[in-house]
Each structure stands twice: as C-alpha cells, then as structure tokens.
C-alpha cells in the first residue's frame, strides 16, 4: 500500500506529510512530481499545502488544470481516498472535485495559529478514527481559506453530511469569534458526494506528534490507512 | 486578424471583497469617505483569429475554463481589432 504525495512547483508541506506517513504512521508513501501521469499503483493521494504556482490567478487555479489532476480524478472515480490540505483543498475545489471555493480571508491577513475543530462526521475514510462531535486541535496557515458556496450547494452539503470539520471554540460551539477567515457556517473541511475526497484548510501533518502540541491530526492519516487496508 | 480582449473579472454581488474593504478603511484614514469599494482584475489578451466572433468565443472559453471561477466570479469581455 503506497500513498502518493503530489508535488507541484511551490508545494511546501510535501516533506512534512511524507515524514508523518513514513515515520509516525509507519506506512509507505512516495513524493510524486506533477508531471507524472500514471497514478495506478497508488492506493490513495494527498495534495499537500504550499503556494503552487505562487498562487497566481487564484490559489490552486493553475495546479488544478495540470494533467496530473485528470489522474487524480480517475483515482477518485475508482473510490480511492484523496485528501487535500490547505493549498491542496484549494486545488480540489478549483478542479471541481469538491464543491465551493476558497477566497480571501474576511480580514485579509495570513493567519497562522491553532484552531479548534469539531468533527462533523466520522462517516468518511479520513475521519473514522474520530468520534462525531469531538473537538480536536489543528493549526491553520493561510490567507485564502474563506469557504464560500451558494445556498443550494450549502444545503446539499448539509443534507448529505458533507461537512467534515467546523471551526469551534474549545467547548465545541460554532461562534463568529472563532471563525478565523469568514468561512460560511465556520466550514473548515468538506467531503465529496461519494465521500472519498476530502479537503481541509487546517494542517493535520503539523499536529501529528505530541511534541508539536497536538497529535490529533494523526488520526486522519490513520483513518485513511485503515480504510485502504479494508478495501 | 489581430484582436485585443480586455477581460474584467469581478466577484459576484453579495460576496465579501476584503481588499476593497481594506482600501475603503485606509481612505477613511486619509479623510476620504466612500460608500463602497470593489476590486476587480483585468487581463489583456492579444490573439489572432479569423473573425471577431471566433476571437470572442475563444476568450469566453478561456474565462470559463481558467481565468474566472464561475462559482464566485462574473466577467466581461471587451474585444477590439488591433
């Protein structure tokens, strides 16, 4: 079982994800440069954070139109889990694999800080190791993380349990004060209709070892590995 | 024929424009009061096509496939022969 970590020019969390998968979770992972087009040998893919193509045009826009994304769509169609973190989430929305868009933070500042997230569903390949409603600590680092979707898309997400995480206070309440970027309904992470694609703005790879202040993130990777093994 | 298309990309109405809001606030510090400020992006595209209709169709495709995000943007195309 090998997980592909997709690298674009400007990806910069690729090695952190590799470290967590190999050294902390103990699974096989490989860095895959975006010019590769055959991803058949991989069981899952992670699109890591960074500033692909310098965020030119819009964050994630250029990367989402590269040919490797056709291979990622093929993996998604085959039911393989695909996770996009931060810039990876932006790439997944820009490519149409996930609904909505990520626009400039309401207060247009790069925010790098810890957030509390409420796990909204554990019915996914990425969240099965959590309890629904559990509050976890994962940091964010972004300027374009303001989740936007039209009313119809939002209600579809609500009806189909496609919100994975929301920004909450330490007690698990959704409030305006703890919304770091103006995201609609405090949405921090979402799932695709068939649940095997997830994007989130927070960085689970930066919260996967106790020494970093939290290891809540590791359960996302462990959920993924468990899902792959059970397929 | 050579054409120049000026493409303007704007956020759909009702969407936040944090950059515009920041500029509005900065202008207020300078003593200028405005009701609202919206930002937009303009792309100037030079291309060769057989007719202005074809050029317009091509630029429209470019907007839909890459330059704009239809979820959040409206765009206008101003095309002229050069």
Coordinates of C-alpha atoms in Angstrom, one line a residue:
Chain A
X1 CA 0.0 0.0 0.0
X2 CA 1.6 3.3 -1.1
X3 CA 0.2 6.8 -0.7
X4 CA 1.1 9.3 -3.4
X5 CA 2.0 12.9 -2.2
X6 CA 1.6 15.1 -5.2
X7 CA 4.2 17.9 -5.6
X8 CA 3.7 21.0 -7.7
X9 CA 6.1 23.9 -8.1
X10 CA 5.5 25.8 -4.9
X11 CA 4.2 22.9 -2.7
X12 CA 6.0 23.2 0.6
X13 CA 4.3 20.8 3.1
X14 CA 5.1 17.7 1.0
X15 CA 8.1 16.6 3.1
X16 CA 6.1 17.1 6.4
X17 CA 3.4 14.8 5.1
X18 CA 6.0 12.3 3.9
X19 CA 7.6 12.4 7.4
X20 CA 4.3 11.8 9.2
X21 CA 3.2 9.0 6.9
X22 CA 6.5 7.2 7.0
X23 CA 8.0 7.9 10.4
X24 CA 4.9 8.4 12.6
X25 CA 2.1 6.4 11.0
X26 CA 4.5 3.9 9.5
X27 CA 3.1 3.4 6.1
X28 CA 4.6 3.6 2.6
X29 CA 4.4 7.0 0.8
X30 CA 6.1 8.5 -2.2
X31 CA 6.6 12.0 -3.5
X32 CA 5.1 12.3 -7.0
X33 CA 6.1 15.2 -9.2
X34 CA 3.1 16.7 -11.1
X35 CA 4.5 15.7 -14.5
X36 CA 3.8 12.0 -13.7
X37 CA 0.5 10.9 -15.2
X38 CA 0.1 7.3 -14.2
X39 CA -1.0 7.0 -10.6
X40 CA -2.5 3.5 -10.9
X41 CA 0.0 1.9 -8.5
X42 CA -1.1 4.2 -5.6
X43 CA -3.9 3.4 -3.2
X44 CA -4.5 7.0 -2.2
X45 CA -3.2 10.5 -2.8
X46 CA -2.6 13.6 -0.7
X47 CA -2.2 17.0 -2.2
X48 CA -0.2 18.9 0.4
X49 CA -0.1 22.6 1.3
X50 CA 2.0 25.3 -0.1
X51 CA 1.8 28.0 -2.7
X52 CA 1.6 26.2 -6.0
X53 CA 2.5 28.4 -8.9
X54 CA 2.8 31.3 -6.5
X55 CA -1.0 31.5 -6.0
X56 CA -1.1 33.2 -9.4
X57 CA -4.5 33.8 -10.8
X58 CA -6.2 32.3 -7.8
X59 CA -4.9 30.0 -5.1
X60 CA -4.9 26.5 -6.6
X61 CA -6.2 27.6 -10.0
X62 CA -3.1 26.7 -12.1
X63 CA -2.3 23.4 -10.4
X64 CA -5.9 22.3 -10.7
X65 CA -5.6 22.5 -14.5
X66 CA -2.4 20.4 -14.8
X67 CA -2.7 16.9 -16.5
X68 CA -2.0 15.1 -13.2
X69 CA -5.3 16.2 -11.9
X70 CA -7.0 14.0 -14.6
X71 CA -5.2 11.1 -12.9
X72 CA -6.4 12.3 -9.5
X73 CA -10.0 12.4 -10.8
X74 CA -9.5 8.9 -12.1
X75 CA -8.4 7.7 -8.7
X76 CA -11.3 9.5 -7.1
X77 CA -13.7 7.7 -9.6
X78 CA -12.2 4.4 -8.5
X79 CA -13.1 5.2 -4.9
X80 CA -9.5 5.8 -3.8
X81 CA -9.2 8.3 -1.0
X82 CA -7.9 11.7 -1.9
X83 CA -7.1 14.3 0.7
X84 CA -6.2 18.0 0.0
X85 CA -4.6 20.0 2.8
X86 CA -4.7 23.8 2.7
X87 CA -3.5 24.7 -0.9
X88 CA -4.5 21.1 -1.7
X89 CA -8.1 21.9 -0.6
X90 CA -7.9 25.0 -2.9
X91 CA -6.7 22.8 -5.8
X92 CA -9.5 20.3 -5.2
X93 CA -12.2 23.0 -5.2
X94 CA -10.7 24.6 -8.3
X95 CA -10.6 21.3 -10.1
X96 CA -14.3 20.6 -9.3
X97 CA -13.6 17.5 -7.2
X98 CA -15.0 19.4 -4.2
X99 CA -17.8 22.0 -4.1
X100 CA -17.4 25.6 -3.2
X101 CA -14.5 28.0 -3.4
X102 CA -11.8 29.3 -1.0
X103 CA -11.5 33.1 -1.2
X104 CA -9.5 35.7 0.6
X105 CA -9.9 35.7 4.4
X106 CA -12.6 38.1 5.6
X107 CA -9.8 40.1 7.3
X108 CA -7.3 39.8 4.6
X109 CA -4.3 38.6 6.6
X110 CA -2.3 35.5 6.6
X111 CA -3.4 33.7 9.7
X112 CA -1.1 31.1 11.3
X113 CA -2.5 29.8 14.5
X114 CA -4.1 26.9 16.4
X115 CA -7.7 26.3 15.8
X116 CA -10.3 24.0 17.5
X117 CA -12.2 21.9 15.0
X118 CA -15.4 19.9 15.6
X119 CA -15.6 16.6 13.8
X120 CA -18.9 16.8 12.0
X121 CA -19.0 13.3 10.6
X122 CA -16.9 10.2 11.2
X123 CA -18.5 8.5 8.2
X124 CA -15.6 9.0 5.8
X125 CA -12.2 7.4 5.0
X126 CA -10.5 10.4 6.8
X127 CA -12.5 10.8 10.0
X128 CA -13.5 7.2 11.0
X129 CA -11.0 7.3 13.9
X130 CA -12.8 10.2 15.5
X131 CA -16.0 10.5 17.4
X132 CA -18.7 12.6 15.9
X133 CA -18.8 15.9 17.7
X134 CA -15.3 15.6 19.1
X135 CA -13.2 18.8 19.4
X136 CA -9.7 18.5 18.1
X137 CA -6.7 20.9 17.8
X138 CA -5.1 21.5 14.4
X139 CA -3.3 24.7 13.2
X140 CA -4.1 26.7 10.2
X141 CA -1.8 28.8 8.0
X142 CA -3.4 30.6 5.1
X143 CA -4.8 33.8 3.6
X144 CA -7.3 32.3 1.2
X145 CA -9.3 29.9 3.4
X146 CA -12.7 31.7 3.4
X147 CA -15.0 28.9 2.3
X148 CA -17.8 30.1 0.0
X149 CA -20.6 28.2 -1.6
X150 CA -24.1 29.2 -2.9
X151 CA -27.2 28.4 -0.9
X152 CA -28.1 25.3 -3.0
X153 CA -24.6 23.9 -2.6
X154 CA -24.5 24.6 1.2
X155 CA -27.9 22.9 1.7
X156 CA -26.8 19.9 -0.3
X157 CA -23.7 19.6 1.8
X158 CA -25.8 19.8 5.0
X159 CA -28.4 17.3 3.7
X160 CA -25.7 14.8 2.7
X161 CA -23.5 15.2 5.7
X162 CA -20.6 16.5 3.6
X163 CA -19.1 19.0 6.1
X164 CA -16.1 17.3 7.7
X165 CA -14.9 19.9 10.2
X166 CA -16.0 23.3 11.5
X167 CA -14.1 25.9 13.5
X168 CA -15.4 26.0 17.0
X169 CA -14.5 27.2 20.5
X170 CA -12.9 24.8 23.0
X171 CA -16.3 23.7 24.1
X172 CA -17.4 22.8 20.6
X173 CA -19.6 25.8 19.9
X174 CA -19.7 27.4 16.5
X175 CA -19.2 31.1 17.1
X176 CA -18.3 34.1 14.9
X177 CA -15.3 34.9 17.2
X178 CA -13.6 31.7 16.5
X179 CA -14.1 31.8 12.7
X180 CA -10.6 32.6 11.6
X181 CA -11.3 33.6 8.0
X182 CA -15.0 34.3 7.4
X183 CA -15.9 30.8 6.1
X184 CA -19.6 30.3 5.7
X185 CA -21.0 28.4 8.6
X186 CA -17.5 28.1 10.0
X187 CA -16.7 25.3 7.5
X188 CA -13.1 24.1 7.7
X189 CA -13.2 20.9 5.7
X190 CA -15.6 19.2 3.3
X191 CA -16.2 15.9 1.6
X192 CA -17.2 15.0 -1.9
X193 CA -20.6 13.4 -2.6
X194 CA -19.2 9.9 -2.7
X195 CA -17.1 10.7 0.5
X196 CA -13.7 9.6 -0.8
X197 CA -12.4 13.1 -1.4
X198 CA -11.8 15.5 1.5
X199 CA -10.3 18.9 1.6
X200 CA -9.5 21.0 4.7
X201 CA -7.7 24.2 5.4
X202 CA -6.1 23.2 8.8
X203 CA -2.8 21.2 8.6
X204 CA -3.1 17.7 10.3
X205 CA 0.5 17.0 9.4
X206 CA 1.5 19.8 11.8
X207 CA -0.4 18.2 14.6
X208 CA 0.6 14.6 14.4
X209 CA 3.2 14.4 17.2
X210 CA 2.8 15.3 20.8
X211 CA 6.0 17.4 20.7
X212 CA 4.3 19.7 18.3
X213 CA 1.5 20.5 20.7
X214 CA -1.1 18.1 19.4
X215 CA -1.3 14.7 17.8
X216 CA -5.0 14.9 16.8
X217 CA -4.1 15.1 13.1
X218 CA -2.5 11.7 13.0
X219 CA -6.0 10.1 13.3
X220 CA -6.9 11.5 9.8
X221 CA -3.9 9.6 8.3
X222 CA -4.6 6.5 10.4
X223 CA -8.3 6.6 9.3
X224 CA -7.1 6.7 5.7
X225 CA -4.6 3.8 6.1
X226 CA -7.3 1.7 7.8
X227 CA -9.8 2.5 5.0
X228 CA -7.2 1.5 2.4
X229 CA -6.5 -1.8 4.2
X230 CA -10.1 -2.7 4.4
X231 CA -10.8 -2.1 0.7
Chain B
X1 CA -6.8 39.3 -37.8
X2 CA -5.3 40.5 -34.6
X3 CA -7.5 41.2 -31.6
X4 CA -7.1 42.5 -28.2
X5 CA -9.5 41.3 -25.5
X6 CA -9.7 43.1 -22.2
X7 CA -11.2 40.7 -19.6
X8 CA -12.5 42.0 -16.3
X9 CA -13.2 39.6 -13.5
X10 CA -15.3 40.7 -10.6
X11 CA -16.7 38.9 -7.6
X12 CA -20.4 38.2 -7.8
X13 CA -22.6 40.6 -5.9
X14 CA -23.1 39.9 -2.3
X15 CA -19.7 38.4 -1.9
X16 CA -17.2 39.9 0.5
X17 CA -14.4 42.0 -1.0
X18 CA -11.8 42.1 1.8
X19 CA -9.3 44.0 -0.4
X20 CA -11.9 46.7 -1.3
X21 CA -12.9 46.9 2.4
X22 CA -9.3 47.5 3.5
X23 CA -8.8 50.2 0.8
X24 CA -12.0 51.9 1.9
X25 CA -10.8 51.9 5.5
X26 CA -7.4 53.3 4.5
X27 CA -9.0 56.1 2.5
X28 CA -11.1 56.9 5.6
X29 CA -7.8 57.5 7.5
X30 CA -6.9 60.0 4.8
X31 CA -10.2 61.8 5.1
X32 CA -12.0 60.3 2.1
X33 CA -15.4 58.8 2.7
X34 CA -16.7 56.3 0.2
X35 CA -19.9 54.2 0.2
X36 CA -18.3 51.1 -1.1
X37 CA -15.1 49.9 -2.9
X38 CA -15.0 46.8 -5.1
X39 CA -11.8 45.5 -6.7
X40 CA -11.6 43.6 -10.0
X41 CA -8.8 42.1 -12.0
X42 CA -8.2 42.9 -15.7
X43 CA -6.4 40.6 -18.1
X44 CA -5.3 41.9 -21.5
X45 CA -5.2 39.1 -24.1
X46 CA -3.8 39.5 -27.6
X47 CA -4.7 36.8 -30.0
X48 CA -5.1 36.1 -33.7
X49 CA -8.4 34.7 -35.1
X50 CA -10.3 34.8 -38.4
X51 CA -13.1 36.8 -37.1
X52 CA -14.2 38.8 -34.0
X53 CA -16.9 36.2 -33.3
X54 CA -14.3 33.4 -33.2
X55 CA -12.0 35.5 -31.0
X56 CA -14.8 36.3 -28.6
X57 CA -15.8 32.6 -28.4
X58 CA -12.2 31.7 -27.7
X59 CA -11.7 34.3 -24.9
X60 CA -15.0 33.3 -23.4
X61 CA -13.8 29.6 -23.3
X62 CA -10.6 30.8 -21.6
X63 CA -12.6 32.6 -19.0
X64 CA -14.8 29.6 -18.3
X65 CA -12.0 27.1 -18.2
X66 CA -9.4 29.0 -16.3
X67 CA -9.4 32.8 -15.9
X68 CA -12.6 33.1 -13.9
X69 CA -14.1 30.7 -11.3
X70 CA -17.8 30.6 -12.3
X71 CA -18.7 29.8 -8.6
X72 CA -17.6 33.2 -7.4
X73 CA -17.0 35.5 -10.4
X74 CA -18.7 37.4 -13.1
X75 CA -16.7 38.5 -16.1
X76 CA -16.9 40.9 -19.1
X77 CA -15.0 40.8 -22.3
X78 CA -14.2 43.9 -24.3
X79 CA -12.8 42.9 -27.7
X80 CA -11.4 45.1 -30.4
X81 CA -9.4 44.6 -33.6
X82 CA -5.8 45.9 -33.4

